[in-house]
mmCIF file of C-alpha atoms in Angstrom:
data_model
loop_
_atom_site.group_PDB
_atom_site.id
_atom_site.type_symbol
_atom_site.label_atom_id
_atom_site.label_comp_id
_atom_site.label_asym_id
_atom_site.label_seq_id
_atom_site.Cartn_x
_atom_site.Cartn_y
_atom_site.Cartn_z
ATOM 1 C CA MET A 1 9.367 -5.656 -21.312
ATOM 2 C CA LYS A 2 8.745 -8.961 -23.134
ATOM 3 C CA ILE A 3 6.532 -10.075 -20.250
ATOM 4 C CA ARG A 4 4.675 -6.782 -20.399
ATOM 5 C CA ALA A 5 4.079 -7.160 -24.131
ATOM 6 C CA LYS A 6 2.661 -10.656 -23.621
ATOM 7 C CA LEU A 7 0.327 -9.435 -20.894
ATOM 8 C CA GLU A 8 -0.949 -6.651 -23.119
ATOM 9 C CA ALA A 9 -1.512 -9.070 -25.983
ATOM 10 C CA ALA A 10 -3.413 -11.479 -23.737
ATOM 11 C CA GLY A 11 -6.116 -8.959 -22.911
ATOM 12 C CA GLY A 12 -8.276 -9.877 -19.919
ATOM 13 C CA HIS A 13 -10.504 -8.218 -17.339
ATOM 14 C CA PRO A 14 -11.231 -4.541 -18.077
ATOM 15 C CA LEU A 15 -10.117 -3.587 -14.554
ATOM 16 C CA ARG A 16 -6.707 -5.169 -14.931
ATOM 17 C CA ARG A 17 -3.726 -2.830 -15.042
ATOM 18 C CA ILE A 18 -0.066 -3.543 -15.686
ATOM 19 C CA GLY A 19 2.447 -2.000 -13.322
ATOM 20 C CA VAL A 20 5.853 -2.580 -11.765
ATOM 21 C CA ALA A 21 6.901 -3.205 -8.170
ATOM 22 C CA PRO A 22 10.642 -2.895 -7.505
ATOM 23 C CA HIS A 23 11.050 -4.125 -3.963
ATOM 24 C CA SER A 24 13.098 -1.440 -2.238
ATOM 25 C CA PHE A 25 16.045 0.907 -2.594
ATOM 26 C CA ARG A 26 18.206 -1.729 -0.940
ATOM 27 C CA ALA A 27 17.903 -3.810 -4.105
ATOM 28 C CA VAL A 28 17.102 -1.149 -6.710
ATOM 29 C CA THR A 29 19.353 1.874 -6.954
ATOM 30 C CA PRO A 30 17.905 5.249 -7.959
ATOM 31 C CA GLN A 31 19.678 4.898 -11.310
ATOM 32 C CA LEU A 32 18.094 1.494 -11.964
ATOM 33 C CA LEU A 33 14.676 2.868 -11.042
ATOM 34 C CA LYS A 34 15.200 5.780 -13.419
ATOM 35 C CA GLU A 35 16.065 3.374 -16.242
ATOM 36 C CA LEU A 36 13.002 1.262 -15.444
ATOM 37 C CA LEU A 37 10.677 4.259 -15.475
ATOM 38 C CA ASN A 38 12.102 5.410 -18.788
ATOM 39 C CA SER A 39 11.304 2.007 -20.306
ATOM 40 C CA ILE A 40 7.606 1.787 -19.378
ATOM 41 C CA PRO A 41 4.561 3.919 -20.195
ATOM 42 C CA ALA A 42 3.806 6.795 -17.850
ATOM 43 C CA SER A 43 0.379 5.238 -17.244
ATOM 44 C CA ASP A 44 1.885 2.203 -15.477
ATOM 45 C CA PRO A 45 1.555 2.454 -11.669
ATOM 46 C CA VAL A 46 4.730 1.915 -9.638
ATOM 47 C CA HIS A 47 4.597 0.291 -6.212
ATOM 48 C CA ILE A 48 7.812 0.286 -4.187
ATOM 49 C CA HIS A 49 8.637 -0.896 -0.663
ATOM 50 C CA VAL A 50 10.036 1.898 1.519
ATOM 51 C CA ALA A 51 10.901 2.399 5.190
ATOM 52 C CA GLU A 52 9.076 -0.598 6.651
ATOM 53 C CA GLN A 53 11.589 -1.079 9.469
ATOM 54 C CA THR A 54 14.144 1.137 11.174
ATOM 55 C CA ARG A 55 16.959 -1.151 10.033
ATOM 56 C CA GLU A 56 16.071 -0.435 6.416
ATOM 57 C CA VAL A 57 16.237 3.306 7.059
ATOM 58 C CA ASP A 58 19.597 2.949 8.830
ATOM 59 C CA GLU A 59 21.008 0.886 5.946
ATOM 60 C CA SER A 60 19.811 3.470 3.439
ATOM 61 C CA LEU A 61 21.466 6.281 5.378
ATOM 62 C CA ALA A 62 24.684 4.298 5.708
ATOM 63 C CA SER A 63 24.897 3.417 2.024
ATOM 64 C CA GLY A 64 23.660 6.580 0.360
ATOM 65 C CA GLY A 65 23.225 9.220 3.013
ATOM 66 C CA ARG A 66 19.485 9.512 2.413
ATOM 67 C CA ARG A 67 16.316 8.009 3.807
ATOM 68 C CA PRO A 68 14.180 5.740 1.556
ATOM 69 C CA VAL A 69 11.175 8.062 1.417
ATOM 70 C CA GLU A 70 13.432 11.002 0.553
ATOM 71 C CA THR A 71 14.779 9.037 -2.396
ATOM 72 C CA LEU A 72 11.325 8.059 -3.598
ATOM 73 C CA LEU A 73 10.108 11.646 -3.476
ATOM 74 C CA ASP A 74 12.775 12.589 -6.018
ATOM 75 C CA PHE A 75 10.745 10.624 -8.575
ATOM 76 C CA ALA A 76 7.285 11.851 -7.546
ATOM 77 C CA ASP A 77 6.692 14.578 -10.110
ATOM 78 C CA GLY A 78 2.940 14.078 -10.395
ATOM 79 C CA LYS A 79 3.174 12.537 -13.869
ATOM 80 C CA ARG A 80 2.986 8.925 -12.701
ATOM 81 C CA VAL A 81 1.156 6.938 -10.012
ATOM 82 C CA PHE A 82 3.470 5.918 -7.173
ATOM 83 C CA CYS A 83 2.452 3.799 -4.211
ATOM 84 C CA ALA A 84 4.874 3.784 -1.268
ATOM 85 C CA ILE A 85 4.406 0.399 0.368
ATOM 86 C CA HIS A 86 4.608 0.653 4.183
ATOM 87 C CA ALA A 87 6.362 4.046 4.617
ATOM 88 C CA THR A 88 6.174 3.276 8.331
ATOM 89 C CA HIS A 89 9.212 5.216 9.501
ATOM 90 C CA MET A 90 9.224 8.819 8.329
ATOM 91 C CA THR A 91 10.279 12.119 9.811
ATOM 92 C CA GLU A 92 7.602 14.805 10.181
ATOM 93 C CA ALA A 93 9.009 16.542 7.122
ATOM 94 C CA GLU A 94 8.837 13.335 5.072
ATOM 95 C CA THR A 95 5.276 12.690 6.229
ATOM 96 C CA GLN A 96 4.209 16.141 5.091
ATOM 97 C CA ARG A 97 6.032 15.888 1.767
ATOM 98 C CA LEU A 98 4.680 12.421 0.996
ATOM 99 C CA ALA A 99 1.123 13.504 1.793
ATOM 100 C CA ARG A 100 1.376 16.554 -0.450
ATOM 101 C CA SER A 101 3.205 14.786 -3.277
ATOM 102 C CA GLY A 102 0.261 12.714 -4.459
ATOM 103 C CA VAL A 103 2.074 9.452 -3.698
ATOM 104 C CA ILE A 104 -0.321 6.906 -2.195
ATOM 105 C CA ALA A 105 0.814 5.214 1.016
ATOM 106 C CA GLY A 106 0.276 1.460 0.625
ATOM 107 C CA LEU A 107 -0.363 0.293 4.185
ATOM 108 C CA CYS A 108 -0.408 -3.303 5.425
ATOM 109 C CA PRO A 109 -1.512 -2.803 9.050
ATOM 110 C CA MET A 110 -2.016 -6.437 10.075
ATOM 111 C CA THR A 111 1.332 -7.535 8.658
ATOM 112 C CA GLU A 112 3.129 -4.509 10.092
ATOM 113 C CA ALA A 113 1.686 -5.327 13.514
ATOM 114 C CA ASN A 114 2.554 -9.013 13.174
ATOM 115 C CA LEU A 115 6.175 -8.204 12.321
ATOM 116 C CA GLY A 116 6.503 -5.464 14.929
ATOM 117 C CA ASP A 117 7.450 -2.944 12.259
ATOM 118 C CA GLY A 118 6.037 0.155 13.889
ATOM 119 C CA ILE A 119 3.085 2.522 13.525
ATOM 120 C CA PHE A 120 2.381 4.526 10.389
ATOM 121 C CA PRO A 121 1.813 8.249 11.167
ATOM 122 C CA ALA A 122 -1.718 8.158 9.768
ATOM 123 C CA ARG A 123 -3.069 11.057 11.806
ATOM 124 C CA ARG A 124 -0.491 13.540 10.515
ATOM 125 C CA PHE A 125 -0.502 12.045 7.027
ATOM 126 C CA LEU A 126 -4.264 12.411 6.597
ATOM 127 C CA ALA A 127 -4.254 15.873 8.164
ATOM 128 C CA GLU A 128 -1.801 16.921 5.444
ATOM 129 C CA GLY A 129 -4.118 15.618 2.732
ATOM 130 C CA GLY A 130 -2.445 12.266 2.142
ATOM 131 C CA SER A 131 -4.033 9.305 0.359
ATOM 132 C CA PHE A 132 -3.650 5.683 1.366
ATOM 133 C CA ALA A 133 -4.519 2.194 0.201
ATOM 134 C CA ILE A 134 -4.380 -1.072 2.110
ATOM 135 C CA GLY A 135 -2.882 -4.427 1.207
ATOM 136 C CA THR A 136 -2.085 -7.757 2.800
ATOM 137 C CA ASP A 137 1.673 -8.114 2.205
ATOM 138 C CA SER A 138 2.567 -11.347 4.049
ATOM 139 C CA GLN A 139 -1.065 -12.543 3.961
ATOM 140 C CA ILE A 140 -1.202 -12.893 7.755
ATOM 141 C CA ASN A 141 -4.790 -11.746 7.219
ATOM 142 C CA VAL A 142 -6.758 -11.016 4.052
ATOM 143 C CA SER A 143 -9.606 -9.017 5.579
ATOM 144 C CA ALA A 144 -9.901 -5.394 4.486
ATOM 145 C CA ALA A 145 -12.046 -4.641 7.545
ATOM 146 C CA ASP A 146 -9.423 -6.064 9.908
ATOM 147 C CA ASP A 147 -6.667 -4.036 8.251
ATOM 148 C CA LEU A 148 -8.644 -0.804 8.590
ATOM 149 C CA ARG A 149 -9.503 -1.617 12.198
ATOM 150 C CA GLN A 150 -5.841 -2.302 12.967
ATOM 151 C CA LEU A 151 -4.856 1.005 11.357
ATOM 152 C CA GLU A 152 -7.202 2.925 13.661
ATOM 153 C CA TYR A 153 -6.292 0.893 16.751
ATOM 154 C CA SER A 154 -2.580 1.483 16.193
ATOM 155 C CA GLN A 155 -3.199 5.239 16.293
ATOM 156 C CA ARG A 156 -5.255 4.885 19.486
ATOM 157 C CA LEU A 157 -2.497 2.934 21.211
ATOM 158 C CA ARG A 158 0.078 5.553 20.273
ATOM 159 C CA ASP A 159 -2.005 8.655 21.036
ATOM 160 C CA LEU A 160 -4.068 7.290 23.960
ATOM 161 C CA GLU A 161 -7.290 8.508 22.336
ATOM 162 C CA ARG A 162 -10.355 7.041 20.673
ATOM 163 C CA ASN A 163 -11.591 7.686 17.124
ATOM 164 C CA VAL A 164 -8.264 9.181 16.123
ATOM 165 C CA LEU A 165 -8.900 9.015 12.389
ATOM 166 C CA ALA A 166 -12.527 10.150 12.441
ATOM 167 C CA ASP A 167 -12.979 13.244 10.304
ATOM 168 C CA GLY A 168 -14.215 15.499 13.095
ATOM 169 C CA PRO A 169 -16.628 15.184 16.064
ATOM 170 C CA GLY A 170 -19.616 12.935 15.492
ATOM 171 C CA ARG A 171 -18.158 11.483 12.296
ATOM 172 C CA SER A 172 -17.721 7.776 11.595
ATOM 173 C CA THR A 173 -14.150 6.491 11.778
ATOM 174 C CA GLY A 174 -15.068 3.400 9.777
ATOM 175 C CA ARG A 175 -16.804 5.385 7.047
ATOM 176 C CA ARG A 176 -13.866 7.717 6.617
ATOM 177 C CA LEU A 177 -11.321 4.902 6.477
ATOM 178 C CA PHE A 178 -13.387 2.788 4.096
ATOM 179 C CA ASP A 179 -13.999 5.650 1.680
ATOM 180 C CA ALA A 180 -10.362 6.768 1.839
ATOM 181 C CA ALA A 181 -9.033 3.239 1.290
ATOM 182 C CA LEU A 182 -11.378 2.669 -1.641
ATOM 183 C CA THR A 183 -10.407 5.924 -3.332
ATOM 184 C CA GLY A 184 -6.693 5.542 -2.604
ATOM 185 C CA GLY A 185 -6.729 1.894 -3.625
ATOM 186 C CA ALA A 186 -8.325 2.729 -6.959
ATOM 187 C CA ARG A 187 -5.715 5.427 -7.574
ATOM 188 C CA ALA A 188 -2.880 3.070 -6.629
ATOM 189 C CA LEU A 189 -4.108 0.667 -9.320
ATOM 190 C CA ALA A 190 -4.566 3.445 -11.890
ATOM 191 C CA GLN A 191 -8.324 2.913 -11.803
ATOM 192 C CA ALA A 192 -11.091 5.473 -11.894
ATOM 193 C CA CYS A 193 -11.771 6.716 -8.360
ATOM 194 C CA GLY A 194 -15.526 7.120 -8.661
ATOM 195 C CA PHE A 195 -17.761 5.128 -6.338
ATOM 196 C CA ASP A 196 -19.845 4.071 -9.338
ATOM 197 C CA ARG A 197 -17.163 1.415 -9.890
ATOM 198 C CA TYR A 198 -17.406 0.095 -6.347
ATOM 199 C CA ASP A 199 -19.337 -3.057 -7.295
ATOM 200 C CA ALA A 200 -16.879 -3.894 -10.056
ATOM 201 C CA LEU A 201 -13.921 -3.451 -7.713
ATOM 202 C CA LEU A 202 -15.506 -5.722 -5.116
ATOM 203 C CA THR A 203 -16.176 -8.334 -7.786
ATOM 204 C CA ALA A 204 -12.529 -8.244 -8.858
ATOM 205 C CA PHE A 205 -11.418 -8.584 -5.219
ATOM 206 C CA ALA A 206 -13.721 -11.570 -4.686
ATOM 207 C CA GLN A 207 -12.367 -13.249 -7.814
ATOM 208 C CA ALA A 208 -8.776 -12.711 -6.669
ATOM 209 C CA ARG A 209 -9.505 -14.111 -3.222
ATOM 210 C CA ALA A 210 -11.197 -17.188 -4.715
ATOM 211 C CA ALA A 211 -8.168 -17.793 -6.935
ATOM 212 C CA VAL A 212 -5.813 -17.617 -3.950
ATOM 213 C CA ALA A 213 -7.998 -20.026 -1.982
ATOM 214 C CA ALA A 214 -8.169 -22.519 -4.829
ATOM 215 C CA ALA A 215 -4.418 -22.433 -5.370
ATOM 216 C CA TRP A 216 -3.145 -22.535 -1.782
ATOM 217 C CA LYS A 217 -5.688 -23.901 0.668
ATOM 218 C CA PRO A 218 -5.043 -27.605 -0.032
ATOM 219 C CA ILE A 219 -1.310 -27.049 0.463
ATOM 220 C CA LEU A 220 -1.040 -24.608 3.333
ATOM 221 C CA GLY A 221 -4.347 -24.939 5.144
ATOM 222 C CA PRO A 222 -3.331 -27.623 7.701
ATOM 223 C CA ASP A 223 -0.112 -25.821 8.604
ATOM 224 C CA ILE A 224 -1.334 -22.305 9.303
ATOM 225 C CA LEU A 225 -2.278 -21.355 12.848
ATOM 226 C CA ALA A 226 -3.821 -18.291 14.506
ATOM 227 C CA THR A 227 -5.553 -16.932 11.425
ATOM 228 C CA GLU A 228 -9.215 -16.502 10.648
ATOM 229 C CA GLN A 229 -11.046 -19.699 9.762
ATOM 230 C CA GLU A 230 -11.707 -18.791 6.150
ATOM 231 C CA ASN A 231 -8.252 -17.349 5.522
ATOM 232 C CA PRO A 232 -6.746 -19.457 2.703
ATOM 233 C CA VAL A 233 -3.213 -18.454 3.616
#
């Protein structure tokens, strides 16, 4: 809370938001998460890693008898922004509940593919009205377009179809995914969802990417293989 107070006092970019990101229910018990939520404003977004790999789900069942997404949904009362990072391995019931709960699914398609995590059930999730955002996670790639492409391609490989996530015949898959990721991403950051803020969001993204490049490229650049040429990490 001292760190939070200092960040608030420092001011900064009008698009900046303060939030918390407990890593997973393997490290943070439901009781600890409850105490954390009680200590921060309801306006703070909460991002939490859940169900990225089957091992994590198995460990959660073994230790507490519940699956990670089930546990998260206990806290999703609609009063606070939650972003479930990964949420790769869910039952059909969990997928439906997560989609209808208002929790944003924070997907990292390139990283999840690189690690062999599995395939997020995007088709069912979107059909149930779910919202998603995309992120980079391990920074294997920092291209929003590549992440959205990987999300669609993963569904095609699983379902043996094309244009799986297009919103009906003759509709653009890319347009739907871009608009959905922009809206869900804004919500995940507790930002206004209107497209009138699109330019400001892109400016903030460009500034963040430039900062990463300036900080890391001289150190890591020579040692990183098989990534895009301009990828600083």
